[in-house]
Amino acid sequence: MARFTVTGGVPSLISGPGAADGPYRAGGLVAVGEATVFDRTAVRRALSCDLPDDVTDVELLLQAYVERGSAGIADVEGMFALAIVDGDDLVLVRDHVGSRTLFYARTVSGWAASTSIRDLARQPGCDDGLNVRAVRSFLTFAYLPGAETFFRGVTEALPGRVLRLRADGTSIEEVFWEPAEVDDPRDAHQHARELRRLLERAVARRLPDGEPVGVLLSGGVDSSLVTALAATLHENPVTAYSISFDTDTPNELGYAGMVAAHCGVGHHVLTVPGQALADRMAETVALLDCPVGDPLTVPNLMLAEAAAAQGHSVILNGEGGDPVFGGPKNLPMLIFELFRHEPGTRARAQAYLQSYRKCLDDLPVLLTVDALADLEQTAPSTEVLVPYLQQGAMTSLLNQLLHTNLRTKGAHHILTKVERLTAASGVEGRAPLFDRDMIDYAFRVPPAQKLYGTSEKWILKQAVRDALPATIVDRPKSGMRVPVQQWLDGPLRDLTHDVLGSRAALDRGLLNPETVRAWLRKDGALLPRQGGKLWLVLTLELWLQSFEVGR
């Protein structure tokens, strides 16, 4: 297992959970990267030179770039992050949707880049001070929605871009892919039929050759359709993996079991004890280059480990259905739009922030006076949203929201979390619903066919109606009920008090200790979302301590 880094113009592999390969040379360029190409045959056919059968995916990408530049990269369907040394320039390439991450920084030896933010921040000359704006973003979104990181001097390369970092410190960013709205007034039957064809191709592309495959199955329509199509298309065994907790919290296991039986696949249910979650919380947070406030991170890691232990090298998942086809997050925003009095995109962006229902309204009491003063010197959190929520490439509000979700939560939360946790387990997580062609087609489907009345992802459901029981297709989305408050009151109680009351947390001077203590005592009227807020703060502090930021 390896990740990669480039320092002083020298690309190399470093230890860490990843799939890095290289360095390779072609056309006077040297490249190192982490790459999985799903359409190798088509990529090879487009090249002018003959390559050996055992050519790696990083070499394929490098050759495509040598021959056609960013256009060659744009035609590749896959998961990749690539760093290319081109003379004195360093060229960074990240896949269309952000399946793999890549960071860069200015150091004493010039530009440096790495798939490991921990390694990059340790490079001499890198500004590893705490970026307080990232703290606000995390407490608002529960992840970092754009290029910023918690280190002042480290930036994340954005997906769908080729970024050329010049020796003089300047840079040029070239967009090789961005979804675009297309007016295609065909009826729903025609769109559903074409969507089904693309869904089957997206799943087939991601099936491992000659091996069994695992599928993460929650019982919702997205993971269920991936399970159903994998069972139909794969010639090797398919095993579905689901999570349960050792509490009386409502779950969806009944639906997951129904889908597994309907599809005729094996079904493995992993019960995650609260104590096991507490024991592995700090370790799991430390695996993430940027923290995410998702309480399913530890269960996701354990599920990937279970799949790996049973011999799987690839796990499919149903991630992407909500950001690509219109999940439940859009309805509150559409209702807001009907009744809002304040015109302008910034009011819409502010409502989008509020829709996350995290710690945005608590920031004045949650952060210290010094931290709040530092924040006043920074750009507002709405800045990252405004380009997507204003009238531009997307004309309808629903498509603007989908574009926002895709480029923020999709690229910086969903995909990166899956990639890090599966890589740490020695397997590769693949998301068919984030297929580039699928996304392009989603923006051809008229908005009224995606959100049909109050039925979300309607066209997606029509496309797979024959493959799943009607109970699955037509049931309202509920999501897994995660027993966060029970964990915080039980197995996580000691860890939470120890971490948030630690000398490191107090000395950092970031979080107001009075507010944190009040939250730990459950003072005031913070319920019922208090558990989620405390989870966010705990995750933040664990990550900062692991990466030694803001000491």
PDB file of C-alpha atoms in Angstrom, residues 328-506:
ATOM      1  CA  PRO A 328     -34.083  14.891   0.193  1.00  0.00           C
ATOM      2  CA  LYS A 329     -31.778  17.846   0.820  1.00  0.00           C
ATOM      3  CA  ASN A 330     -33.306  19.750  -2.074  1.00  0.00           C
ATOM      4  CA  LEU A 331     -36.888  20.016  -0.844  1.00  0.00           C
ATOM      5  CA  PRO A 332     -36.167  22.458   2.035  1.00  0.00           C
ATOM      6  CA  MET A 333     -34.234  24.637  -0.378  1.00  0.00           C
ATOM      7  CA  LEU A 334     -37.044  24.623  -2.946  1.00  0.00           C
ATOM      8  CA  ILE A 335     -39.551  25.562  -0.249  1.00  0.00           C
ATOM      9  CA  PHE A 336     -37.257  28.353   0.911  1.00  0.00           C
ATOM     10  CA  GLU A 337     -37.150  29.677  -2.628  1.00  0.00           C
ATOM     11  CA  LEU A 338     -40.932  29.926  -2.752  1.00  0.00           C
ATOM     12  CA  PHE A 339     -41.153  32.099   0.336  1.00  0.00           C
ATOM     13  CA  ARG A 340     -37.916  34.028   0.525  1.00  0.00           C
ATOM     14  CA  HIS A 341     -38.140  37.797   0.582  1.00  0.00           C
ATOM     15  CA  GLU A 342     -34.472  38.684   0.205  1.00  0.00           C
ATOM     16  CA  PRO A 343     -33.322  38.531  -3.425  1.00  0.00           C
ATOM     17  CA  GLY A 344     -29.846  37.547  -4.544  1.00  0.00           C
ATOM     18  CA  THR A 345     -27.668  34.473  -4.612  1.00  0.00           C
ATOM     19  CA  ARG A 346     -26.049  35.113  -1.241  1.00  0.00           C
ATOM     20  CA  ALA A 347     -29.383  34.783   0.566  1.00  0.00           C
ATOM     21  CA  ARG A 348     -29.863  31.462  -1.204  1.00  0.00           C
ATOM     22  CA  ALA A 349     -26.359  30.375  -0.222  1.00  0.00           C
ATOM     23  CA  GLN A 350     -27.016  31.333   3.395  1.00  0.00           C
ATOM     24  CA  ALA A 351     -30.190  29.213   3.379  1.00  0.00           C
ATOM     25  CA  TYR A 352     -28.154  26.342   1.959  1.00  0.00           C
ATOM     26  CA  LEU A 353     -25.750  26.626   4.902  1.00  0.00           C
ATOM     27  CA  GLN A 354     -28.667  26.645   7.335  1.00  0.00           C
ATOM     28  CA  SER A 355     -30.068  23.501   5.697  1.00  0.00           C
ATOM     29  CA  TYR A 356     -27.120  21.493   7.028  1.00  0.00           C
ATOM     30  CA  ARG A 357     -28.391  22.095  10.579  1.00  0.00           C
ATOM     31  CA  LYS A 358     -24.928  21.727  12.130  1.00  0.00           C
ATOM     32  CA  CYS A 359     -23.192  24.309  14.324  1.00  0.00           C
ATOM     33  CA  LEU A 360     -23.564  27.421  12.143  1.00  0.00           C
ATOM     34  CA  ASP A 361     -25.849  29.236  14.592  1.00  0.00           C
ATOM     35  CA  ASP A 362     -23.694  28.184  17.552  1.00  0.00           C
ATOM     36  CA  LEU A 363     -20.437  29.647  16.270  1.00  0.00           C
ATOM     37  CA  PRO A 364     -20.707  32.930  18.254  1.00  0.00           C
ATOM     38  CA  VAL A 365     -20.707  30.955  21.521  1.00  0.00           C
ATOM     39  CA  LEU A 366     -18.796  27.861  20.449  1.00  0.00           C
ATOM     40  CA  LEU A 367     -15.623  29.635  19.275  1.00  0.00           C
ATOM     41  CA  THR A 368     -13.409  31.780  21.456  1.00  0.00           C
ATOM     42  CA  VAL A 369     -13.252  35.560  21.124  1.00  0.00           C
ATOM     43  CA  ASP A 370      -9.817  35.304  19.492  1.00  0.00           C
ATOM     44  CA  ALA A 371     -11.003  32.746  16.947  1.00  0.00           C
ATOM     45  CA  LEU A 372     -14.035  34.860  16.087  1.00  0.00           C
ATOM     46  CA  ALA A 373     -11.792  37.885  15.616  1.00  0.00           C
ATOM     47  CA  ASP A 374      -9.599  35.893  13.218  1.00  0.00           C
ATOM     48  CA  LEU A 375     -12.679  34.811  11.283  1.00  0.00           C
ATOM     49  CA  GLU A 376     -13.720  38.395  10.664  1.00  0.00           C
ATOM     50  CA  GLN A 377     -10.656  38.747   8.427  1.00  0.00           C
ATOM     51  CA  THR A 378     -11.703  35.847   6.187  1.00  0.00           C
ATOM     52  CA  ALA A 379     -14.182  35.378   3.360  1.00  0.00           C
ATOM     53  CA  PRO A 380     -17.651  34.070   4.331  1.00  0.00           C
ATOM     54  CA  SER A 381     -18.518  30.373   4.033  1.00  0.00           C
ATOM     55  CA  THR A 382     -21.069  31.197   1.336  1.00  0.00           C
ATOM     56  CA  GLU A 383     -18.231  32.006  -1.062  1.00  0.00           C
ATOM     57  CA  VAL A 384     -17.761  28.374  -2.088  1.00  0.00           C
ATOM     58  CA  LEU A 385     -21.487  27.998  -2.898  1.00  0.00           C
ATOM     59  CA  VAL A 386     -22.247  31.173  -4.847  1.00  0.00           C
ATOM     60  CA  PRO A 387     -20.679  30.051  -8.168  1.00  0.00           C
ATOM     61  CA  TYR A 388     -23.041  27.075  -8.309  1.00  0.00           C
ATOM     62  CA  LEU A 389     -26.209  28.665  -6.919  1.00  0.00           C
ATOM     63  CA  GLN A 390     -26.332  31.621  -9.263  1.00  0.00           C
ATOM     64  CA  GLN A 391     -27.737  31.725 -12.764  1.00  0.00           C
ATOM     65  CA  GLY A 392     -25.034  30.361 -15.023  1.00  0.00           C
ATOM     66  CA  ALA A 393     -24.430  27.002 -16.674  1.00  0.00           C
ATOM     67  CA  MET A 394     -27.459  25.603 -14.822  1.00  0.00           C
ATOM     68  CA  THR A 395     -30.716  27.470 -15.387  1.00  0.00           C
ATOM     69  CA  SER A 396     -33.099  25.592 -13.064  1.00  0.00           C
ATOM     70  CA  LEU A 397     -32.786  25.822  -9.290  1.00  0.00           C
ATOM     71  CA  LEU A 398     -32.877  22.033  -8.891  1.00  0.00           C
ATOM     72  CA  ASN A 399     -29.940  21.592 -11.259  1.00  0.00           C
ATOM     73  CA  GLN A 400     -28.062  24.378  -9.471  1.00  0.00           C
ATOM     74  CA  LEU A 401     -28.576  22.519  -6.200  1.00  0.00           C
ATOM     75  CA  LEU A 402     -27.453  19.220  -7.735  1.00  0.00           C
ATOM     76  CA  HIS A 403     -24.379  20.906  -9.185  1.00  0.00           C
ATOM     77  CA  THR A 404     -23.617  22.362  -5.756  1.00  0.00           C
ATOM     78  CA  ASN A 405     -24.053  19.014  -4.029  1.00  0.00           C
ATOM     79  CA  LEU A 406     -21.899  17.255  -6.603  1.00  0.00           C
ATOM     80  CA  ARG A 407     -19.009  19.722  -6.370  1.00  0.00           C
ATOM     81  CA  THR A 408     -19.092  20.153  -2.581  1.00  0.00           C
ATOM     82  CA  LYS A 409     -20.471  17.188  -0.646  1.00  0.00           C
ATOM     83  CA  GLY A 410     -19.857  14.668  -3.421  1.00  0.00           C
ATOM     84  CA  ALA A 411     -16.242  15.597  -4.095  1.00  0.00           C
ATOM     85  CA  HIS A 412     -15.147  16.548  -0.592  1.00  0.00           C
ATOM     86  CA  HIS A 413     -17.167  14.344   1.720  1.00  0.00           C
ATOM     87  CA  ILE A 414     -18.769  11.278   0.178  1.00  0.00           C
ATOM     88  CA  LEU A 415     -16.109  10.149  -2.282  1.00  0.00           C
ATOM     89  CA  THR A 416     -13.074  11.080  -0.205  1.00  0.00           C
ATOM     90  CA  LYS A 417     -14.420   9.364   2.906  1.00  0.00           C
ATOM     91  CA  VAL A 418     -15.173   6.172   0.982  1.00  0.00           C
ATOM     92  CA  GLU A 419     -11.780   6.207  -0.722  1.00  0.00           C
ATOM     93  CA  ARG A 420      -9.791   6.678   2.484  1.00  0.00           C
ATOM     94  CA  LEU A 421     -11.677   4.097   4.540  1.00  0.00           C
ATOM     95  CA  THR A 422     -11.675   1.411   1.862  1.00  0.00           C
ATOM     96  CA  ALA A 423      -8.022   2.007   0.997  1.00  0.00           C
ATOM     97  CA  ALA A 424      -7.128   1.620   4.667  1.00  0.00           C
ATOM     98  CA  SER A 425      -8.818  -1.773   4.543  1.00  0.00           C
ATOM     99  CA  GLY A 426      -6.949  -2.902   1.443  1.00  0.00           C
ATOM    100  CA  VAL A 427      -9.971  -2.809  -0.845  1.00  0.00           C
ATOM    101  CA  GLU A 428     -11.220  -0.345  -3.442  1.00  0.00           C
ATOM    102  CA  GLY A 429     -14.602   1.332  -3.099  1.00  0.00           C
ATOM    103  CA  ARG A 430     -16.315   2.110  -6.417  1.00  0.00           C
ATOM    104  CA  ALA A 431     -19.418   4.266  -6.908  1.00  0.00           C
ATOM    105  CA  PRO A 432     -21.341   3.566 -10.150  1.00  0.00           C
ATOM    106  CA  LEU A 433     -23.791   6.413  -9.537  1.00  0.00           C
ATOM    107  CA  PHE A 434     -20.887   8.877  -9.734  1.00  0.00           C
ATOM    108  CA  ASP A 435     -20.057   7.645 -13.239  1.00  0.00           C
ATOM    109  CA  ARG A 436     -19.198  10.639 -15.406  1.00  0.00           C
ATOM    110  CA  ASP A 437     -21.575   9.667 -18.249  1.00  0.00           C
ATOM    111  CA  MET A 438     -24.321   9.097 -15.696  1.00  0.00           C
ATOM    112  CA  ILE A 439     -23.846  12.579 -14.283  1.00  0.00           C
ATOM    113  CA  ASP A 440     -23.829  14.139 -17.737  1.00  0.00           C
ATOM    114  CA  TYR A 441     -27.099  12.392 -18.490  1.00  0.00           C
ATOM    115  CA  ALA A 442     -28.661  13.456 -15.181  1.00  0.00           C
ATOM    116  CA  PHE A 443     -28.356  17.058 -16.373  1.00  0.00           C
ATOM    117  CA  ARG A 444     -30.176  16.159 -19.616  1.00  0.00           C
ATOM    118  CA  VAL A 445     -33.181  14.832 -17.725  1.00  0.00           C
ATOM    119  CA  PRO A 446     -35.767  17.602 -17.215  1.00  0.00           C
ATOM    120  CA  PRO A 447     -35.873  18.689 -13.541  1.00  0.00           C
ATOM    121  CA  ALA A 448     -39.579  17.769 -13.337  1.00  0.00           C
ATOM    122  CA  GLN A 449     -38.630  14.137 -14.037  1.00  0.00           C
ATOM    123  CA  LYS A 450     -36.048  14.081 -11.270  1.00  0.00           C
ATOM    124  CA  LEU A 451     -38.248  15.712  -8.631  1.00  0.00           C
ATOM    125  CA  TYR A 452     -41.737  14.544  -9.678  1.00  0.00           C
ATOM    126  CA  GLY A 453     -44.109  16.364  -7.362  1.00  0.00           C
ATOM    127  CA  THR A 454     -42.595  15.458  -4.014  1.00  0.00           C
ATOM    128  CA  SER A 455     -41.140  12.153  -5.243  1.00  0.00           C
ATOM    129  CA  GLU A 456     -37.348  12.461  -5.205  1.00  0.00           C
ATOM    130  CA  LYS A 457     -35.036  10.739  -7.693  1.00  0.00           C
ATOM    131  CA  TRP A 458     -38.196   9.742  -9.581  1.00  0.00           C
ATOM    132  CA  ILE A 459     -36.572   9.081 -12.957  1.00  0.00           C
ATOM    133  CA  LEU A 460     -33.882   6.948 -11.321  1.00  0.00           C
ATOM    134  CA  LYS A 461     -36.588   4.846  -9.684  1.00  0.00           C
ATOM    135  CA  GLN A 462     -38.424   4.442 -13.000  1.00  0.00           C
ATOM    136  CA  ALA A 463     -35.211   3.226 -14.620  1.00  0.00           C
ATOM    137  CA  VAL A 464     -34.865   0.310 -12.170  1.00  0.00           C
ATOM    138  CA  ARG A 465     -38.486  -0.382 -11.258  1.00  0.00           C
ATOM    139  CA  ASP A 466     -38.430  -3.824 -12.859  1.00  0.00           C
ATOM    140  CA  ALA A 467     -35.241  -4.845 -11.037  1.00  0.00           C
ATOM    141  CA  LEU A 468     -36.415  -4.286  -7.443  1.00  0.00           C
ATOM    142  CA  PRO A 469     -39.462  -4.992  -5.293  1.00  0.00           C
ATOM    143  CA  ALA A 470     -41.997  -2.148  -5.371  1.00  0.00           C
ATOM    144  CA  THR A 471     -41.630  -1.915  -1.581  1.00  0.00           C
ATOM    145  CA  ILE A 472     -38.042  -0.734  -2.089  1.00  0.00           C
ATOM    146  CA  VAL A 473     -38.639   1.544  -5.059  1.00  0.00           C
ATOM    147  CA  ASP A 474     -41.662   3.333  -3.623  1.00  0.00           C
ATOM    148  CA  ARG A 475     -40.810   3.596   0.043  1.00  0.00           C
ATOM    149  CA  PRO A 476     -39.864   7.049   1.345  1.00  0.00           C
ATOM    150  CA  LYS A 477     -36.234   7.596   2.189  1.00  0.00           C
ATOM    151  CA  SER A 478     -35.589   7.232   5.902  1.00  0.00           C
ATOM    152  CA  GLY A 479     -31.872   6.615   6.203  1.00  0.00           C
ATOM    153  CA  MET A 480     -30.124   4.684   8.934  1.00  0.00           C
ATOM    154  CA  ARG A 481     -30.846   5.895  12.454  1.00  0.00           C
ATOM    155  CA  VAL A 482     -27.423   6.148  14.064  1.00  0.00           C
ATOM    156  CA  PRO A 483     -27.455   5.998  17.900  1.00  0.00           C
ATOM    157  CA  VAL A 484     -25.140   8.970  18.336  1.00  0.00           C
ATOM    158  CA  GLN A 485     -26.606  10.178  21.617  1.00  0.00           C
ATOM    159  CA  GLN A 486     -26.537   6.676  23.082  1.00  0.00           C
ATOM    160  CA  TRP A 487     -22.884   6.324  22.158  1.00  0.00           C
ATOM    161  CA  LEU A 488     -22.029   9.712  23.655  1.00  0.00           C
ATOM    162  CA  ASP A 489     -23.866   8.839  26.870  1.00  0.00           C
ATOM    163  CA  GLY A 490     -22.312   5.367  26.997  1.00  0.00           C
ATOM    164  CA  PRO A 491     -19.144   3.958  25.457  1.00  0.00           C
ATOM    165  CA  LEU A 492     -17.932   7.291  24.063  1.00  0.00           C
ATOM    166  CA  ARG A 493     -18.531   9.278  27.235  1.00  0.00           C
ATOM    167  CA  ASP A 494     -15.047   8.972  28.729  1.00  0.00           C
ATOM    168  CA  LEU A 495     -13.291   9.596  25.403  1.00  0.00           C
ATOM    169  CA  THR A 496     -15.420  12.678  24.729  1.00  0.00           C
ATOM    170  CA  HIS A 497     -14.746  14.211  28.145  1.00  0.00           C
ATOM    171  CA  ASP A 498     -11.029  13.344  27.998  1.00  0.00           C
ATOM    172  CA  VAL A 499     -10.476  14.757  24.508  1.00  0.00           C
ATOM    173  CA  LEU A 500     -12.552  17.922  24.812  1.00  0.00           C
ATOM    174  CA  GLY A 501     -11.229  18.665  28.284  1.00  0.00           C
ATOM    175  CA  SER A 502      -7.604  17.872  27.423  1.00  0.00           C
ATOM    176  CA  ARG A 503      -4.726  20.290  27.852  1.00  0.00           C
ATOM    177  CA  ALA A 504      -4.215  20.248  24.073  1.00  0.00           C
ATOM    178  CA  ALA A 505      -7.791  21.362  23.426  1.00  0.00           C
ATOM    179  CA  LEU A 506      -7.673  24.115  26.034  1.00  0.00           C
TER     180      LEU A 506
END
